[in-house]
Short mmCIF file of C-alpha atoms and ligand atoms in Angstrom, two decimals:
data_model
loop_
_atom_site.label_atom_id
_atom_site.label_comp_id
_atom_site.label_asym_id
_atom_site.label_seq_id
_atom_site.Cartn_x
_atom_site.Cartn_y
_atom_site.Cartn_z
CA UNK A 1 9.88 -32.82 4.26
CA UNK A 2 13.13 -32.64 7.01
CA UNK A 3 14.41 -29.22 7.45
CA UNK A 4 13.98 -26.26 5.33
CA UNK A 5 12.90 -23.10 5.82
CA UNK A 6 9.09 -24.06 5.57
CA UNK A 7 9.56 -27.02 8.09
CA UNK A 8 9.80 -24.70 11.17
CA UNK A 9 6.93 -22.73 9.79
CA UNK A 10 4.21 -22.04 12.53
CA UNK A 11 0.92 -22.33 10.83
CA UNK A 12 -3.28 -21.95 11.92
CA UNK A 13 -3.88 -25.42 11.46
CA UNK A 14 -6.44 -25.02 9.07
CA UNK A 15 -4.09 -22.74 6.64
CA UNK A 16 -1.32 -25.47 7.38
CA UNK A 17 -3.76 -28.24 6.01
CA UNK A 18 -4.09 -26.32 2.60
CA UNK A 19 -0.62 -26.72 1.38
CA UNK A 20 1.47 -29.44 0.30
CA UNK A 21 4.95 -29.94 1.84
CA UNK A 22 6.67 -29.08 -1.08
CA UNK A 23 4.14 -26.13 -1.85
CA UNK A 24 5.04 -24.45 1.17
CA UNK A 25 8.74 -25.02 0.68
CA UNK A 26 8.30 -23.60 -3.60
CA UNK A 27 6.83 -20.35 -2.05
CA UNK A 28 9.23 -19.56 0.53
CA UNK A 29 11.91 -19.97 -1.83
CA UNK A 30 9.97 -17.46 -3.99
CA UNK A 31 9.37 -15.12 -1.33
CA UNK A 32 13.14 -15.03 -0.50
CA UNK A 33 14.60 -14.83 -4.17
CA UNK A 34 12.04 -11.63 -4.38
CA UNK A 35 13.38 -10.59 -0.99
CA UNK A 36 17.11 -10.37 -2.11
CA UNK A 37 16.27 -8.77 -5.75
CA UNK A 38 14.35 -5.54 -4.62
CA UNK A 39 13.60 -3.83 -7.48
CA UNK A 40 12.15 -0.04 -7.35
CA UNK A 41 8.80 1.15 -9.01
CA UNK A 42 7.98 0.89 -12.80
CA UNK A 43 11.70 -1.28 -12.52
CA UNK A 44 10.53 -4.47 -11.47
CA UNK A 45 11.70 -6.55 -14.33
CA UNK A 46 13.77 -9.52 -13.11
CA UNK A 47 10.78 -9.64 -10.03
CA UNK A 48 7.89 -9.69 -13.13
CA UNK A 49 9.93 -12.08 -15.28
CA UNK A 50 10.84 -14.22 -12.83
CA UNK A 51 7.02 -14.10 -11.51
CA UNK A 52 5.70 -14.39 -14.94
CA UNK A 53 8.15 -17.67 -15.10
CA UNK A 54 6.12 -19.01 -12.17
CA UNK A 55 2.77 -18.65 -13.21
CA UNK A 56 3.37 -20.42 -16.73
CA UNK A 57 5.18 -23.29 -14.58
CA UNK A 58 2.45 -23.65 -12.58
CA UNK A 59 -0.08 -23.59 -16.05
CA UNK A 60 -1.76 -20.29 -15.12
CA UNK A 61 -3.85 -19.42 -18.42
CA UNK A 62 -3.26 -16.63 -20.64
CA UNK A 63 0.06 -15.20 -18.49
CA UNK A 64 0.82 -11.81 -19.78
CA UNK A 65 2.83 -8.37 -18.91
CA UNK A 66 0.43 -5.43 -18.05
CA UNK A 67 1.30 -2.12 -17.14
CA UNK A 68 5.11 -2.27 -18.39
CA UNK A 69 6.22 -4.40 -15.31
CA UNK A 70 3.04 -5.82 -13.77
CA UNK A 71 1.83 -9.78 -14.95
CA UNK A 72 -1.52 -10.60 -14.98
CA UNK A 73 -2.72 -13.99 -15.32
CA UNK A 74 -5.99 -16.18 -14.94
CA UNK A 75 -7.14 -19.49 -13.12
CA UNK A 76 -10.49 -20.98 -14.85
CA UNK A 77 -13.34 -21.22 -12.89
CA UNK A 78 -15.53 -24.07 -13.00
CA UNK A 79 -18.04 -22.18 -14.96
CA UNK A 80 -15.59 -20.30 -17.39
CA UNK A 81 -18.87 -17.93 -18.53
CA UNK A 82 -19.41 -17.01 -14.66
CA UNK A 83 -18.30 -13.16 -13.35
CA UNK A 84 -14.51 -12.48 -13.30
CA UNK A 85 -12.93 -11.76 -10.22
CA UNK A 86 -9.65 -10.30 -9.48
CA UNK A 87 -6.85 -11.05 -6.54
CA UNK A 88 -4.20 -8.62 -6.49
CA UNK A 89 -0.87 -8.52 -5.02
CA UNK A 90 1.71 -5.79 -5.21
CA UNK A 91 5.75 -6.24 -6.39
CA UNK A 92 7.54 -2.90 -5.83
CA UNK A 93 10.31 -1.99 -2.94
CA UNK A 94 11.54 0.85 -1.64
CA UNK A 95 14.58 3.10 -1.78
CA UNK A 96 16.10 1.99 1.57
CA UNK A 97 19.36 0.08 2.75
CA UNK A 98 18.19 -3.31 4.45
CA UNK A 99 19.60 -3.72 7.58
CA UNK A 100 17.55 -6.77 8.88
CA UNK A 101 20.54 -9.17 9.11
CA UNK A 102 18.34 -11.77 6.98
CA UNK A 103 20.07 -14.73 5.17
CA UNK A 104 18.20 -13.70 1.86
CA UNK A 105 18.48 -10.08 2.90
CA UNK A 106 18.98 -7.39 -0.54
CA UNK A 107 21.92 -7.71 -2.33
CA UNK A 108 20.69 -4.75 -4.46
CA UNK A 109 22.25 -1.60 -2.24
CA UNK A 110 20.31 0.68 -1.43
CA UNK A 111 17.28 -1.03 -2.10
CA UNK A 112 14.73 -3.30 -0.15
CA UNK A 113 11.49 -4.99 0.14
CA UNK A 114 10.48 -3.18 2.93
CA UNK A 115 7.00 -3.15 2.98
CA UNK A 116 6.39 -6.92 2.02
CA UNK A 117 5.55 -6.81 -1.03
CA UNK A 118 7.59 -9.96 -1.90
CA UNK A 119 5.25 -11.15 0.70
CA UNK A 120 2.17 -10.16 -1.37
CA UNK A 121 2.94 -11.11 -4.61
CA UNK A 122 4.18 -14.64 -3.05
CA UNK A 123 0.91 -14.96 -1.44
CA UNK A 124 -0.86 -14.16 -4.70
CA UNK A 125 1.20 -16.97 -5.89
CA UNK A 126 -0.51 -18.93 -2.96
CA UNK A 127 -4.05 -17.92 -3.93
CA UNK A 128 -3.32 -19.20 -7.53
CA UNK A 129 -2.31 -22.59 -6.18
CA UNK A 130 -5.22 -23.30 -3.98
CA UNK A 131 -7.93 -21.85 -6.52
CA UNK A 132 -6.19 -24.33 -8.97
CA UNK A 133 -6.73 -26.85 -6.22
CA UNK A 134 -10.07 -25.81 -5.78
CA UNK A 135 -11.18 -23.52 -8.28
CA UNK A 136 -13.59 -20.69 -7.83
CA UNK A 137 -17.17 -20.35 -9.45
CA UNK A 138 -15.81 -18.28 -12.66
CA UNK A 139 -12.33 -17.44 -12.84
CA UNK A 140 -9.73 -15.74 -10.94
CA UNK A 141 -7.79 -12.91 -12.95
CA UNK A 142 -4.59 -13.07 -10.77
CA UNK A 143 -3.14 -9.12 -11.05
CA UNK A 144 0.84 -9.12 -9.96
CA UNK A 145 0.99 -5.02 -9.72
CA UNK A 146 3.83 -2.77 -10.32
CA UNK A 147 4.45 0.76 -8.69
CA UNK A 148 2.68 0.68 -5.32
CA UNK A 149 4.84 2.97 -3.40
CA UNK A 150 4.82 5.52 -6.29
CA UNK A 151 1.04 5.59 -6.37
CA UNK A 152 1.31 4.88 -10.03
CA UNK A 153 0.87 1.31 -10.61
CA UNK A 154 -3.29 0.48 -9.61
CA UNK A 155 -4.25 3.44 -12.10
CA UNK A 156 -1.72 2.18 -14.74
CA UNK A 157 -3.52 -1.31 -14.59
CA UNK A 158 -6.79 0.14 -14.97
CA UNK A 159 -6.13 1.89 -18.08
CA UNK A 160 -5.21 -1.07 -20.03
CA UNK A 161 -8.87 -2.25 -19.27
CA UNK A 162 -7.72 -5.77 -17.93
CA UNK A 163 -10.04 -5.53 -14.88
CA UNK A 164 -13.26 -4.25 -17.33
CA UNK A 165 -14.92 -7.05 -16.72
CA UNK A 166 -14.08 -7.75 -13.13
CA UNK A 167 -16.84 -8.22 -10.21
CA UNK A 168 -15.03 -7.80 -7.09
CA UNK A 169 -11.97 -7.36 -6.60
CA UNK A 170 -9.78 -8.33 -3.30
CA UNK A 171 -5.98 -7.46 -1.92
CA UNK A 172 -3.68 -7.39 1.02
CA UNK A 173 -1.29 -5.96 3.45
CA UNK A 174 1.24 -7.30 5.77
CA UNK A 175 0.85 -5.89 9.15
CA UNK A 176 2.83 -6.16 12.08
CA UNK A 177 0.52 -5.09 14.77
CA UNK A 178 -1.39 -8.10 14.21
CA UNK A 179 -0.21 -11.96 15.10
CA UNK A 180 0.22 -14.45 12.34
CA UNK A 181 -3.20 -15.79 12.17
CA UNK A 182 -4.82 -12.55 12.40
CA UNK A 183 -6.48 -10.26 9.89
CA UNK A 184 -8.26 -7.17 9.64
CA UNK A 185 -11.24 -7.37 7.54
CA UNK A 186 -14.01 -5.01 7.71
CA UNK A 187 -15.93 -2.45 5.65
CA UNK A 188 -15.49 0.94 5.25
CA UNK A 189 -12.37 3.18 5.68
CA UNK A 190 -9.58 0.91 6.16
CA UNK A 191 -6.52 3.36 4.65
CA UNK A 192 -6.32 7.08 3.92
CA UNK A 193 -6.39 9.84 0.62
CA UNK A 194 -2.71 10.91 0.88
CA UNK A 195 -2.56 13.96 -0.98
CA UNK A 196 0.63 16.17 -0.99
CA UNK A 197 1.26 20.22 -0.87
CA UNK A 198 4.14 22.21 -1.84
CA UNK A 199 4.76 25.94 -0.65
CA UNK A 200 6.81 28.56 -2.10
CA UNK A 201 7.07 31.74 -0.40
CA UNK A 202 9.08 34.42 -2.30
CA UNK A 203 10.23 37.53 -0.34
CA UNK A 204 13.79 39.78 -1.44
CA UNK A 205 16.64 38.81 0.30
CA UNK A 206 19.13 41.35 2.11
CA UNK A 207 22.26 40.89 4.15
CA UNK A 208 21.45 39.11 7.72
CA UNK A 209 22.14 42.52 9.46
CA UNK A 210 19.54 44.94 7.61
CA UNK A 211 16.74 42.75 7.38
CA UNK A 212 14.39 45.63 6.97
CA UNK A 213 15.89 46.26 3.63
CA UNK A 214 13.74 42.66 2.69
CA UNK A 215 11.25 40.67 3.04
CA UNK A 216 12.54 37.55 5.22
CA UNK A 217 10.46 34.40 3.75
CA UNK A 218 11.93 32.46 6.70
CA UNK A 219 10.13 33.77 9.82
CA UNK A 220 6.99 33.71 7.21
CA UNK A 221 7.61 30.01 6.40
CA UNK A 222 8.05 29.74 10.21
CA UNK A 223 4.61 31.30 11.00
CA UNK A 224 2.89 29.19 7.67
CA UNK A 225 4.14 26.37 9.53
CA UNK A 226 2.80 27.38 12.44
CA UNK A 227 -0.28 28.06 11.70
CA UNK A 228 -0.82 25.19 9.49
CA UNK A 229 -1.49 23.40 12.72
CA UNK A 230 -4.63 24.61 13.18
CA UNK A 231 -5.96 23.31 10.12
CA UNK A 232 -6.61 19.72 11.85
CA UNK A 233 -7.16 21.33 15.64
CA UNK A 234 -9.36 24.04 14.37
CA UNK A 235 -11.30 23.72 11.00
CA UNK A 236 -11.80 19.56 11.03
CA UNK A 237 -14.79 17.77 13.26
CA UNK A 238 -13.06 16.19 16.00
CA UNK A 239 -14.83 12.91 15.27
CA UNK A 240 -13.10 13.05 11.87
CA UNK A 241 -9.41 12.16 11.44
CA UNK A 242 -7.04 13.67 9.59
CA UNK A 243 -3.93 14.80 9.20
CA UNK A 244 -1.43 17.82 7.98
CA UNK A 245 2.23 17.04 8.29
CA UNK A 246 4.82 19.37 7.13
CA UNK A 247 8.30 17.25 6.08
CA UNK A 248 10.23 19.13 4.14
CA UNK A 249 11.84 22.61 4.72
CA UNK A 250 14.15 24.27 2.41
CA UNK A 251 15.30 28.29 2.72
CA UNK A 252 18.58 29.93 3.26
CA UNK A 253 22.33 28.94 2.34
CA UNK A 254 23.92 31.18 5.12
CA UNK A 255 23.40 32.41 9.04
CA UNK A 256 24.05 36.04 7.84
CA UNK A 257 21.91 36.09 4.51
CA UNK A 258 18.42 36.48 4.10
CA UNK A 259 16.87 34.36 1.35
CA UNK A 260 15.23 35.74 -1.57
CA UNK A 261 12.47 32.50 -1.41
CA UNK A 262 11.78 29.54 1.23
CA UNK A 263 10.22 26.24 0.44
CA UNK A 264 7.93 23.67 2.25
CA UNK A 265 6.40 20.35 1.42
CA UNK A 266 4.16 18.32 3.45
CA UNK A 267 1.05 15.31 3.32
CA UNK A 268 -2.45 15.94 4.05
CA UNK A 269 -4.22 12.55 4.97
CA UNK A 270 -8.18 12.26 5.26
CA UNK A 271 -10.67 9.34 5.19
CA UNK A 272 -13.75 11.24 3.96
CA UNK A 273 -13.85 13.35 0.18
CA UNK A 274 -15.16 16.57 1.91
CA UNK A 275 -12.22 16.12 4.81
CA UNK A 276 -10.26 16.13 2.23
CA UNK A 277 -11.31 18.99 -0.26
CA UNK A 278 -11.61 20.80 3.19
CA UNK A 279 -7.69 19.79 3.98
CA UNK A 280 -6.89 21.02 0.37
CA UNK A 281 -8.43 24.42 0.88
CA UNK A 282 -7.18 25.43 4.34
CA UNK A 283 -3.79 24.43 3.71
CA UNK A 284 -3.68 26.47 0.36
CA UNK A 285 -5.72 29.41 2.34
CA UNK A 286 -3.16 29.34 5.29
CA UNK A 287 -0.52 29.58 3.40
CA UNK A 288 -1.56 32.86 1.25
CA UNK A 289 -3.10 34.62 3.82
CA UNK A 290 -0.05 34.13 6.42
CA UNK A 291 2.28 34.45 3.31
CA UNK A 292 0.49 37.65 2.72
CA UNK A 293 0.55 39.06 5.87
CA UNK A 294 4.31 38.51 5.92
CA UNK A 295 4.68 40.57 2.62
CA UNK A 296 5.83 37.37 0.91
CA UNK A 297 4.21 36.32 -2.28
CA UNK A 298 3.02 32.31 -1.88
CA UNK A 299 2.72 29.87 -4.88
CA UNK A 300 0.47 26.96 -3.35
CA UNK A 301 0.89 23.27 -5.77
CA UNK A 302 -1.79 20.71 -4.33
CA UNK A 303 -0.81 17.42 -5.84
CA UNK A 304 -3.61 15.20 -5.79
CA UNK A 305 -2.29 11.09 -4.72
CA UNK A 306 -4.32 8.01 -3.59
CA UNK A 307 -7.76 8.40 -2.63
CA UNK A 308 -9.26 6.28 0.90
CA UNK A 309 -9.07 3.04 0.87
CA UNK A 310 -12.83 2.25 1.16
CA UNK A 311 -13.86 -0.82 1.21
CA UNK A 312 -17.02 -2.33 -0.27
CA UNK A 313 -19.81 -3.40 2.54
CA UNK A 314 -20.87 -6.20 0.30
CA UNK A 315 -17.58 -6.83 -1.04
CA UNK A 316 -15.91 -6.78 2.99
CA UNK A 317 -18.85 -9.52 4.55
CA UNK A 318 -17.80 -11.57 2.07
CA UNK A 319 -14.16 -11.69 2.72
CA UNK A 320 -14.82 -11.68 6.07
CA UNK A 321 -17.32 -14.96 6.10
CA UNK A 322 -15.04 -16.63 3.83
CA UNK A 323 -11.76 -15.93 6.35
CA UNK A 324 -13.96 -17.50 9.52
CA UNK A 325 -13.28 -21.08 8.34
CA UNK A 326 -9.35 -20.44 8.08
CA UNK A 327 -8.41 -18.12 11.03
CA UNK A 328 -11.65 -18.70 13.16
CA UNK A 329 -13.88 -15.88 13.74
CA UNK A 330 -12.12 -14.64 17.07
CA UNK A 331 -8.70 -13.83 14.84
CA UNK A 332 -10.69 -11.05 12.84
CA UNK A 333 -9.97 -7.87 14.20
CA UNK A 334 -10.87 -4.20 14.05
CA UNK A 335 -8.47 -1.53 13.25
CA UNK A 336 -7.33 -0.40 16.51
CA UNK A 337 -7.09 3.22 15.28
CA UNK A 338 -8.43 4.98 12.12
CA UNK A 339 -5.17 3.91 9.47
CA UNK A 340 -3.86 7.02 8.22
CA UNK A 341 -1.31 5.02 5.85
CA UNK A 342 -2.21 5.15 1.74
CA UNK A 343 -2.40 2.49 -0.57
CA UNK A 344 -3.15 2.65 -4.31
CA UNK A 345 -5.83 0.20 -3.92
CA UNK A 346 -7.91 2.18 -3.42
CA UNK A 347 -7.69 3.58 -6.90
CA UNK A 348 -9.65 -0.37 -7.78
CA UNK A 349 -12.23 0.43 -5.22
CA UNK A 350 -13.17 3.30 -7.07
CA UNK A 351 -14.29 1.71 -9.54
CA UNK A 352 -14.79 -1.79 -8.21
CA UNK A 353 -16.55 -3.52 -5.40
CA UNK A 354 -13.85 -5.08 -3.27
CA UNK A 355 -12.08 -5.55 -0.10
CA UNK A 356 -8.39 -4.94 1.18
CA UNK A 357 -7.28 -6.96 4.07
CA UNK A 358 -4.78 -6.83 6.79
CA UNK A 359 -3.16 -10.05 7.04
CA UNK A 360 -1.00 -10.35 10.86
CA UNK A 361 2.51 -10.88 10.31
CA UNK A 362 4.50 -10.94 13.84
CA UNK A 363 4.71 -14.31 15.76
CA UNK A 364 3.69 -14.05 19.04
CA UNK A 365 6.77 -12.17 21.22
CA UNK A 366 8.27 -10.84 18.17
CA UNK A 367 8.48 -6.89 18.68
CA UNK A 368 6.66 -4.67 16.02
CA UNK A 369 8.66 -3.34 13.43
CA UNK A 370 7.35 -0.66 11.29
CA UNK A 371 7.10 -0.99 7.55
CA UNK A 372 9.49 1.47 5.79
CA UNK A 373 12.09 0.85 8.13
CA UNK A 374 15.32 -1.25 7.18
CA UNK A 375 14.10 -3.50 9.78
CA UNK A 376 11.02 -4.51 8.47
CA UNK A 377 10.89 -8.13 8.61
CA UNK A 378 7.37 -9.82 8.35
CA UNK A 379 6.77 -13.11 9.62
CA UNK A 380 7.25 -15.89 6.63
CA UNK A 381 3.38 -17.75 7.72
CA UNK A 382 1.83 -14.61 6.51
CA UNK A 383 2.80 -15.90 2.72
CA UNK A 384 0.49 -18.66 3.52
CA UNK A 385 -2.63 -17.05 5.78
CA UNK A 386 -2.79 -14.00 2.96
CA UNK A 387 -2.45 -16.54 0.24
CA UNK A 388 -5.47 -18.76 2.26
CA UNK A 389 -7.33 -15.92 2.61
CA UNK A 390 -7.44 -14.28 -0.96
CA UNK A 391 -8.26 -17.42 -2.20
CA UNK A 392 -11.61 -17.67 0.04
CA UNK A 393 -12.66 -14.23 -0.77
CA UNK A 394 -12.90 -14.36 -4.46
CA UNK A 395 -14.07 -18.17 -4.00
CA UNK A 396 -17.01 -16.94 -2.29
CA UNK A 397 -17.18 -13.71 -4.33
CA UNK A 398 -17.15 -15.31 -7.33
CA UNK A 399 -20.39 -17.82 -5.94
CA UNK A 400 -22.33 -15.02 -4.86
CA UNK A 401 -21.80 -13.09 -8.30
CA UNK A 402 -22.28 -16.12 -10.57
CA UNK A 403 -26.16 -16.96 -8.08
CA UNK A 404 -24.37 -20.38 -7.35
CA UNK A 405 -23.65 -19.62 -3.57
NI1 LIG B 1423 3.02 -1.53 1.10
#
């Protein structure tokens, strides 16, 4: 191949040596036309038609729409009786005006893939193409997810019951802390429950100059606020993390008039179940008892999200093993802090034995750019390393399940 996008690609050599020329050159393409059509949760249409479009080119069996706007689709095994097992990758973007500078950047204003999720489901892509190539045990249900961002779209694919029969199940991230040829794959906690909180403290408002005529829900949301940062610092192990954030204040439409209510909203984040219940409890207690001792009545709403992202011990060695032949074993690395980030994922873990990976997406000198920023631009070679990667982990998933490995 002479120029092109894909000929200045900078590949592992052994994830360069699983893809044709013009195989690398189809899913860069693929990546990019995602990359300029951003489409927002549960409104992915023109990204699931055009990736349903792909699959049947490419002779993926029995391609179908799941979950309103997700595809799902499968790649026989050699043993079509053997254990199902699923790959997943995600579709969604987010509601943020691209400013990366990109020749394929959004055209869709307002709107961007800015968490690479045009990455993922183009390495899904990937993982179809090499398990085709070289196909797995039993077969491969390929899973093309809508919704990530709104939390929504992992449960909504559960309850149609495609994955009732799946094994293992396995799915990535872009991440820019890591180089291109790195991953993270490893068991346990690998993403947090993000669980969110909503306050309203309701008081009697009065005129800005007689404020003992009512009861001032701003200094109380103030001292909530406050005193909401003790619930991490004070009632949580120090050897477990977790985290309260308060983002969102609303009270007041005037210096010189005291509001009859105020409002705040904030994230709780926790790896463990009883961290979390815990987080749930002392955030709610805080804000009654403080609320209370201000005179002001509080309504507490605990909105339950995405729990951890645990991953399987079984489910993780086997990722891991199969990912030493294509990145080497010295390009696996740990977390470098506990990931406080959620990820519907998790909601498959729950249920199945599986493993989510972080798949390095910065060439070497690049700066890190955070995802959800309009920014965000991951490295092109991760299409190829996730898409190597997935592929080995339900390869050798799928052996060990079917007693062939
Ligand atoms: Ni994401």
């Amino acid at each position: 191949m002479s120029g092109g996008p894909a000929a200045s690609l900078r590949l592992p050599e052994a994830v360069a040596e699983l893809y044709s020329a013009s195989t690398l050159a189809e899913l860069v393409d693929l990546r990019r036309t995602l990359h300029a059509d951003p489409e927002l949760s549960l409104q992915e249409e023109r990204t699931s038609a055009r990736l349903q479009r792909t699959l049947d080119e490419l002779g993926v069996d029995s391609v179908t729409r799941v979950a309103g706007t997700g595809v799902v689709g499968r790649i026989p095994g050699r043993d079509r009786k053997a254990p199902l097992v699923a790959v997943r990758g995600d579709i969604d973007a987010l509601p943020i005006q691209e400013d990366t500078g990109l020749p394929f950047a959004s055209r869709n204003e307002g709107v961007m893939h800015a968490c690479g999720h045009d990455v993922h489901a183009s390495w899904a892509v990937a993982a179809a193409r090499l398990l085709q190539a070289e196909p797995a045990a039993g077969d491969v249900l390929l899973v093309l997810q809508p919704a990530e961002e709104s939390g929504e779209g992992a449960a909504a694919v559960l309850a149609t019951g495609v994955l009732d029969e799946v094994g293992a199940i396995f799915g990535a991230h872009v991440d820019l802390t890591f180089e291109v040829g790195q991953a993270m794959i490893q068991p346990g906690a690998v993403g947090a429950a993000a669980d969110r909180f909503e306050v309203e403290l309701r008081g009697k408002g009065a005129h800005g100059a007689r404020p003992h005529q009512g009861l001032d829900p701003i200094t109380g949301l103030a001292q909530v606020v406050s005193v909401l940062q003790t619930v991490v610092s004070r009632r949580v192990p120090p050897d477990q993390p977790a985290v309260v954030t308060v983002g969102a204040v609303e009270a007041g439409t005037a210096h010189n008039v005291i509001p009859g209510r105020a409002v705040l909203k904030g994230t709780m984040r926790s790896l463990d179940p009883a961290i979390r219940k815990l987080l749930a409890d002392e955030v709610r207690h805080v804000a009654e008892s403080v609320g209370a001792a201000c005179r002001l009545e509080a309504e507490v709403r605990m909105l339950q999200g995405t729990p951890a992202v645990l991953n399987d011990e079984r489910a993780a060695g086997w990722a891991r093993d199969a990912a030493v032949p294509v990145i080497g074993a010295d390009a696996i690395r740990p977390l470098p802090a506990a990931n406080m980030g959620g990820e519907d994922f998790a909601f498959y873990l729950e249920q199945i034995p599986g493993c989510f990976i972080r798949v390095g997406a910065r060439l070497p000198g690049d700066p890190v750019v955070g995802a959800h920023t309009p920014y965000f631009a991951p490295a092109e070679e991760a299409i190829f390393v996730g898409g190597a990667l997935l592929a080995a982990a339900a390869r050798r998933a799928s052996a060990e399940l079917a007693g062939t490995s």
